[in-house]
Amino acid sequence: MSVENIISHAIVRTFSDKLIDALNIDVAIVGGGPSALVAAHDLALNGVKTAIFERKLAPGGGTWGGGMLFNEVVVQEEATGILKDFGIRFQPIPGNPGYYTLDSVEMASALIYGAVHSGAKIFNAVSVEDIVFKEGKVNGLVINWTPVERLGMHVDPLTVIASAVLDGTGHPSEIMHLATEKAGINLDTPTGKIIGEKPMWVDSGEASTIDNTKEYFPGLFACGMSANNVSGGYRMGPIFGGMLLSGRKAANLIMKKIKK
Ligand code: 48F
């Protein structure tokens, strides 16, 4: 075989093996933001077969740009254990004990590396366009290439079957919208519907991000900003402790549910 052939053959074969292995998994995560990456890391480390499907070429969601493109973010004391788990460095904010700054590029890249290195698979440039909903239960995801979605090409999708689905899509809560609007699912919220995110209130938003991380319908969980949007929490801007702790909580809840 020519070297050109060796390269192409190897890539097609190893990618196909990886995708085939991910077509039937324990946990299918939509979106590769900070909360989802922590959840994927924790699940995979505990032997749970986990894959993330991320629309963009680069996973990491809203972590890269820090606050208004100043590429630093803030994390509070309670979440520093997670930073240490991923080897992310942080420094105290002088005069404000309990708050730390860290480089947002280091955080994004370390979260991605940590999730993949723990055994989770990340499929980038893949958009989740629907859920598999059979006999009253969420059974998995409907996926397609992001360029197919973006160009509006009329190409049928493929499916992933999973014991649990985690919506980590951030502010839009895309999977929860599909669940309520297409499947007619009643979510575990006061109205059964998506309540909608409220404006900025940092400490309230941070606390509610963790509180709102839960199973909203059998087999369907939400973490991070998606959970806050579903349950009507406040936004919080470039402080990330709540996101990291939400991912850890989601992983624990899912493991309890699927008995891993
Ligand atoms: O929004 P995002 O970073 O998720 P998060 O874990 O973190 C929120 C913070 O970044 C920030 C914040 C903290 O102050 O408020 O916003 O809640 O990342 C969500 C990811 O999901 C992807 C999207 O491209 C992004 O990378 N995503 C959204 N919808 C889909 C999707 C979809 N249908 N299919 C695949 N990926």
Short mmCIF file of C-alpha atoms and ligand atoms in Angstrom, two decimals:
data_model
loop_
_atom_site.label_atom_id
_atom_site.label_comp_id
_atom_site.label_asym_id
_atom_site.label_seq_id
_atom_site.Cartn_x
_atom_site.Cartn_y
_atom_site.Cartn_z
CA MET A 1 0.00 0.00 0.00
CA SER A 2 1.18 3.54 -0.67
CA VAL A 3 1.62 5.78 2.36
CA GLU A 4 -1.37 7.81 1.13
CA ASN A 5 -3.44 4.62 1.26
CA ILE A 6 -2.08 3.57 4.64
CA ILE A 7 -3.10 6.90 6.20
CA SER A 8 -6.61 6.98 4.72
CA HIS A 9 -7.29 3.31 5.38
CA ALA A 10 -6.13 3.55 9.01
CA ILE A 11 -8.20 6.65 9.73
CA VAL A 12 -11.39 5.25 8.20
CA ARG A 13 -10.95 1.92 10.01
CA THR A 14 -10.12 3.28 13.47
CA PHE A 15 -12.80 5.98 13.32
CA SER A 16 -15.38 3.42 12.17
CA ASP A 17 -14.42 1.10 15.05
CA LYS A 18 -14.77 4.01 17.50
CA LEU A 19 -18.16 5.06 16.16
CA ILE A 20 -19.54 1.50 15.98
CA ASP A 21 -18.49 1.02 19.61
CA ALA A 22 -20.38 4.20 20.55
CA LEU A 23 -23.66 3.22 18.87
CA ASN A 24 -24.77 1.34 21.99
CA ILE A 25 -23.54 2.92 25.21
CA ASP A 26 -24.41 3.58 28.85
CA VAL A 27 -24.47 7.37 28.68
CA ALA A 28 -24.85 9.64 25.66
CA ILE A 29 -23.94 13.25 26.43
CA VAL A 30 -25.01 16.11 24.21
CA GLY A 31 -22.56 19.01 24.11
CA GLY A 32 -18.98 19.21 25.27
CA GLY A 33 -19.06 22.20 27.62
CA PRO A 34 -17.40 22.23 31.05
CA SER A 35 -20.21 20.51 32.96
CA ALA A 36 -20.49 17.73 30.36
CA LEU A 37 -16.72 17.20 30.24
CA VAL A 38 -16.55 16.72 34.03
CA ALA A 39 -19.53 14.33 33.88
CA ALA A 40 -17.92 12.33 31.05
CA HIS A 41 -14.60 12.16 32.92
CA ASP A 42 -16.23 10.90 36.14
CA LEU A 43 -18.48 8.40 34.36
CA ALA A 44 -15.71 6.93 32.22
CA LEU A 45 -13.32 6.71 35.19
CA ASN A 46 -15.96 4.56 36.89
CA GLY A 47 -16.22 2.18 33.96
CA VAL A 48 -19.38 3.70 32.47
CA LYS A 49 -19.35 3.59 28.67
CA THR A 50 -19.74 7.25 27.77
CA ALA A 51 -19.65 9.37 24.62
CA ILE A 52 -20.01 13.11 24.04
CA PHE A 53 -21.49 14.44 20.80
CA GLU A 54 -20.38 18.03 20.23
CA ARG A 55 -21.63 20.25 17.43
CA LYS A 56 -18.50 22.35 17.10
CA LEU A 57 -15.06 21.32 15.87
CA ALA A 58 -13.55 22.27 19.24
CA PRO A 59 -15.24 20.93 22.39
CA GLY A 60 -15.07 23.14 25.49
CA GLY A 61 -18.23 25.20 24.97
CA GLY A 62 -18.14 28.58 26.68
CA THR A 63 -14.87 28.02 28.49
CA TRP A 64 -12.33 29.24 25.91
CA GLY A 65 -13.19 32.93 25.85
CA GLY A 66 -13.12 33.71 29.61
CA GLY A 67 -15.02 36.92 30.39
CA MET A 68 -15.59 39.10 27.32
CA LEU A 69 -12.60 37.44 25.59
CA PHE A 70 -10.28 38.21 28.52
CA ASN A 71 -9.17 34.58 28.72
CA GLU A 72 -9.31 34.14 32.50
CA VAL A 73 -12.19 32.73 34.54
CA VAL A 74 -13.05 32.51 38.25
CA VAL A 75 -13.71 29.40 40.32
CA GLN A 76 -14.71 29.27 43.97
CA GLU A 77 -13.20 27.14 46.75
CA GLU A 78 -15.79 24.32 46.61
CA ALA A 79 -14.77 23.37 43.07
CA THR A 80 -10.98 23.49 43.44
CA GLY A 81 -10.89 19.73 44.08
CA ILE A 82 -12.18 19.19 40.54
CA LEU A 83 -9.53 21.56 39.15
CA LYS A 84 -6.90 19.47 40.95
CA ASP A 85 -8.37 16.23 39.54
CA PHE A 86 -7.75 17.62 36.05
CA GLY A 87 -4.35 19.18 36.87
CA ILE A 88 -5.63 22.72 36.25
CA ARG A 89 -3.64 25.44 38.02
CA PHE A 90 -5.36 28.35 39.82
CA GLN A 91 -4.34 31.37 41.87
CA PRO A 92 -6.06 33.18 44.76
CA ILE A 93 -7.70 36.54 44.18
CA PRO A 94 -5.90 38.89 46.58
CA GLY A 95 -8.20 40.14 49.36
CA ASN A 96 -11.04 37.79 48.36
CA PRO A 97 -10.50 34.45 50.08
CA GLY A 98 -12.30 31.50 48.51
CA TYR A 99 -12.11 32.83 44.92
CA TYR A 100 -9.46 31.94 42.35
CA THR A 101 -8.56 32.88 38.78
CA LEU A 102 -7.37 30.47 36.15
CA ASP A 103 -6.42 30.53 32.48
CA SER A 104 -9.52 29.64 30.46
CA VAL A 105 -7.50 27.99 27.67
CA GLU A 106 -5.75 25.77 30.21
CA MET A 107 -9.13 24.90 31.72
CA ALA A 108 -10.77 24.07 28.37
CA SER A 109 -7.89 21.95 27.10
CA ALA A 110 -7.40 20.14 30.43
CA LEU A 111 -11.12 19.29 30.72
CA ILE A 112 -11.13 17.89 27.18
CA TYR A 113 -7.93 15.90 27.72
CA GLY A 114 -9.17 14.63 31.10
CA ALA A 115 -12.46 13.40 29.67
CA VAL A 116 -10.83 11.61 26.72
CA HIS A 117 -7.97 10.24 28.78
CA SER A 118 -10.38 8.77 31.33
CA GLY A 119 -11.95 6.73 28.51
CA ALA A 120 -14.87 8.86 27.30
CA LYS A 121 -15.18 9.22 23.54
CA ILE A 122 -15.76 12.64 22.02
CA PHE A 123 -17.33 12.95 18.58
CA ASN A 124 -16.81 16.52 17.43
CA ALA A 125 -18.54 18.24 14.51
CA VAL A 126 -21.55 16.03 15.24
CA SER A 127 -24.93 17.62 15.98
CA VAL A 128 -27.73 15.95 17.88
CA GLU A 129 -30.90 16.68 15.96
CA ASP A 130 -33.42 14.49 17.79
CA ILE A 131 -33.94 11.90 20.52
CA VAL A 132 -34.88 8.24 20.21
CA PHE A 133 -38.18 7.98 22.12
CA LYS A 134 -39.68 4.49 22.37
CA GLU A 135 -42.50 3.18 24.56
CA GLY A 136 -42.53 6.32 26.70
CA LYS A 137 -38.81 6.34 27.41
CA VAL A 138 -35.82 8.29 26.12
CA ASN A 139 -33.61 5.66 24.50
CA GLY A 140 -30.88 7.62 22.78
CA LEU A 141 -29.91 10.24 20.24
CA VAL A 142 -30.29 11.02 16.56
CA ILE A 143 -27.02 12.39 15.15
CA ASN A 144 -25.73 13.94 11.96
CA TRP A 145 -22.61 15.79 10.82
CA THR A 146 -22.68 19.49 11.68
CA PRO A 147 -21.77 20.48 8.08
CA VAL A 148 -24.83 18.52 6.90
CA GLU A 149 -26.97 20.45 9.41
CA ARG A 150 -25.36 23.81 8.57
CA LEU A 151 -25.69 23.38 4.78
CA GLY A 152 -29.26 22.12 5.11
CA MET A 153 -28.37 18.98 3.15
CA HIS A 154 -31.19 16.46 2.89
CA VAL A 155 -29.28 13.56 4.47
CA ASP A 156 -30.81 11.10 6.90
CA PRO A 157 -29.17 10.77 10.34
CA LEU A 158 -27.89 7.80 12.35
CA THR A 159 -28.84 6.80 15.91
CA VAL A 160 -27.10 6.11 19.21
CA ILE A 161 -28.82 3.93 21.84
CA ALA A 162 -28.06 4.71 25.48
CA SER A 163 -29.32 3.87 28.98
CA ALA A 164 -29.18 7.55 29.91
CA VAL A 165 -29.04 10.83 27.98
CA LEU A 166 -27.45 13.95 29.49
CA ASP A 167 -28.37 17.35 28.07
CA GLY A 168 -25.23 19.49 28.35
CA THR A 169 -26.18 21.86 25.55
CA GLY A 170 -25.86 25.02 27.66
CA HIS A 171 -28.25 27.97 27.47
CA PRO A 172 -30.54 26.56 24.71
CA SER A 173 -31.34 23.22 26.43
CA GLU A 174 -31.75 21.73 22.96
CA ILE A 175 -32.54 18.17 24.04
CA MET A 176 -35.11 19.29 26.58
CA HIS A 177 -36.83 21.30 23.84
CA LEU A 178 -36.95 18.22 21.63
CA ALA A 179 -38.28 16.20 24.56
CA THR A 180 -41.10 18.61 25.38
CA GLU A 181 -41.98 19.85 21.91
CA LYS A 182 -41.60 16.69 19.80
CA ALA A 183 -42.09 13.85 22.30
CA GLY A 184 -44.65 15.71 24.46
CA ILE A 185 -42.68 14.85 27.58
CA ASN A 186 -43.62 16.45 30.92
CA LEU A 187 -40.40 17.43 32.64
CA ASP A 188 -39.84 17.41 36.41
CA THR A 189 -40.45 21.18 36.72
CA PRO A 190 -43.41 23.03 38.31
CA THR A 191 -45.12 23.38 34.91
CA GLY A 192 -43.76 20.27 33.22
CA LYS A 193 -42.22 22.64 30.65
CA ILE A 194 -38.95 24.55 30.32
CA ILE A 195 -39.17 27.53 32.68
CA GLY A 196 -36.45 29.64 31.00
CA GLU A 197 -33.28 31.23 32.26
CA LYS A 198 -33.41 34.41 34.35
CA PRO A 199 -30.96 37.36 34.16
CA MET A 200 -27.62 37.65 35.96
CA TRP A 201 -27.42 36.93 39.72
CA VAL A 202 -24.09 35.23 40.26
CA ASP A 203 -24.40 33.52 43.66
CA SER A 204 -27.98 32.41 43.10
CA GLY A 205 -27.12 31.08 39.62
CA GLU A 206 -24.12 29.17 40.91
CA ALA A 207 -26.16 27.46 43.64
CA SER A 208 -29.13 26.71 41.39
CA THR A 209 -26.94 25.22 38.65
CA ILE A 210 -26.11 22.42 41.07
CA ASP A 211 -29.64 22.15 42.54
CA ASN A 212 -31.18 22.01 39.06
CA THR A 213 -28.88 19.22 37.89
CA LYS A 214 -31.16 16.17 37.96
CA GLU A 215 -33.17 13.58 36.07
CA TYR A 216 -36.02 15.48 34.40
CA PHE A 217 -37.71 12.45 32.84
CA PRO A 218 -36.81 8.76 33.07
CA GLY A 219 -33.47 8.39 31.32
CA LEU A 220 -33.12 12.12 30.60
CA PHE A 221 -30.80 14.29 32.73
CA ALA A 222 -29.59 17.88 32.41
CA CYS A 223 -26.45 19.57 33.69
CA GLY A 224 -24.83 23.00 33.57
CA MET A 225 -26.59 25.96 32.00
CA SER A 226 -29.10 23.65 30.36
CA ALA A 227 -30.34 22.53 33.79
CA ASN A 228 -30.55 26.15 34.91
CA ASN A 229 -32.55 27.13 31.84
CA VAL A 230 -34.96 24.22 32.28
CA SER A 231 -35.63 25.07 35.93
CA GLY A 232 -35.53 28.87 35.63
CA GLY A 233 -32.24 29.62 37.38
CA TYR A 234 -30.25 32.85 37.10
CA ARG A 235 -27.20 33.23 34.83
CA MET A 236 -23.78 33.78 36.34
CA GLY A 237 -21.19 34.71 33.69
CA PRO A 238 -17.52 33.71 33.82
CA ILE A 239 -17.47 31.87 37.15
CA PHE A 240 -17.28 28.12 36.60
CA GLY A 241 -17.42 26.32 39.96
CA GLY A 242 -21.15 25.63 39.54
CA MET A 243 -20.58 24.11 36.08
CA LEU A 244 -17.84 21.78 37.32
CA LEU A 245 -19.82 20.69 40.39
CA SER A 246 -22.93 20.20 38.24
CA GLY A 247 -21.02 17.79 35.99
CA ARG A 248 -19.84 15.82 39.00
CA LYS A 249 -23.38 15.68 40.43
CA ALA A 250 -24.81 14.55 37.07
CA ALA A 251 -22.29 11.70 36.87
CA ASN A 252 -23.17 10.54 40.40
CA LEU A 253 -26.93 10.68 39.75
CA ILE A 254 -26.58 8.76 36.48
CA MET A 255 -24.36 6.10 38.05
CA LYS A 256 -26.93 5.61 40.82
CA LYS A 257 -29.70 5.32 38.22
CA ILE A 258 -27.96 2.85 35.96
CA LYS A 259 -26.40 1.05 38.95
CA LYS A 260 -22.74 1.44 38.05
O1 48F B 1 -22.69 26.21 27.04
P1 48F B 1 -21.62 25.24 27.33
O2 48F B 1 -20.28 25.76 27.64
O3 48F B 1 -22.13 24.21 28.46
P2 48F B 1 -22.19 24.28 30.07
O4 48F B 1 -21.43 23.13 30.58
O5 48F B 1 -21.36 25.59 30.45
C1 48F B 1 -21.90 26.88 30.40
C2 48F B 1 -20.76 27.87 30.41
O6 48F B 1 -19.85 27.63 29.37
C3 48F B 1 -21.20 29.31 30.31
C4 48F B 1 -21.79 29.82 31.54
C5 48F B 1 -20.98 29.75 32.79
O7 48F B 1 -20.95 30.99 33.30
O8 48F B 1 -22.88 30.31 31.53
O9 48F B 1 -22.11 29.48 29.24
O10 48F B 1 -23.59 24.45 30.46
O11 48F B 1 -21.45 24.23 26.10
C6 48F B 1 -22.55 23.61 25.49
C7 48F B 1 -22.03 22.86 24.27
O12 48F B 1 -23.07 22.11 23.71
C8 48F B 1 -22.93 22.13 22.29
C9 48F B 1 -22.41 23.54 21.99
O13 48F B 1 -21.75 23.57 20.73
C10 48F B 1 -21.48 23.78 23.16
O14 48F B 1 -20.15 23.40 22.87
N1 48F B 1 -24.25 21.83 21.72
C11 48F B 1 -25.39 22.56 21.86
N2 48F B 1 -26.40 21.96 21.21
C12 48F B 1 -25.91 20.84 20.65
C13 48F B 1 -24.53 20.75 20.97
C14 48F B 1 -26.46 19.80 19.85
N3 48F B 1 -27.76 19.78 19.47
N4 48F B 1 -25.65 18.79 19.42
C15 48F B 1 -24.34 18.77 19.77
N5 48F B 1 -23.76 19.73 20.54
#
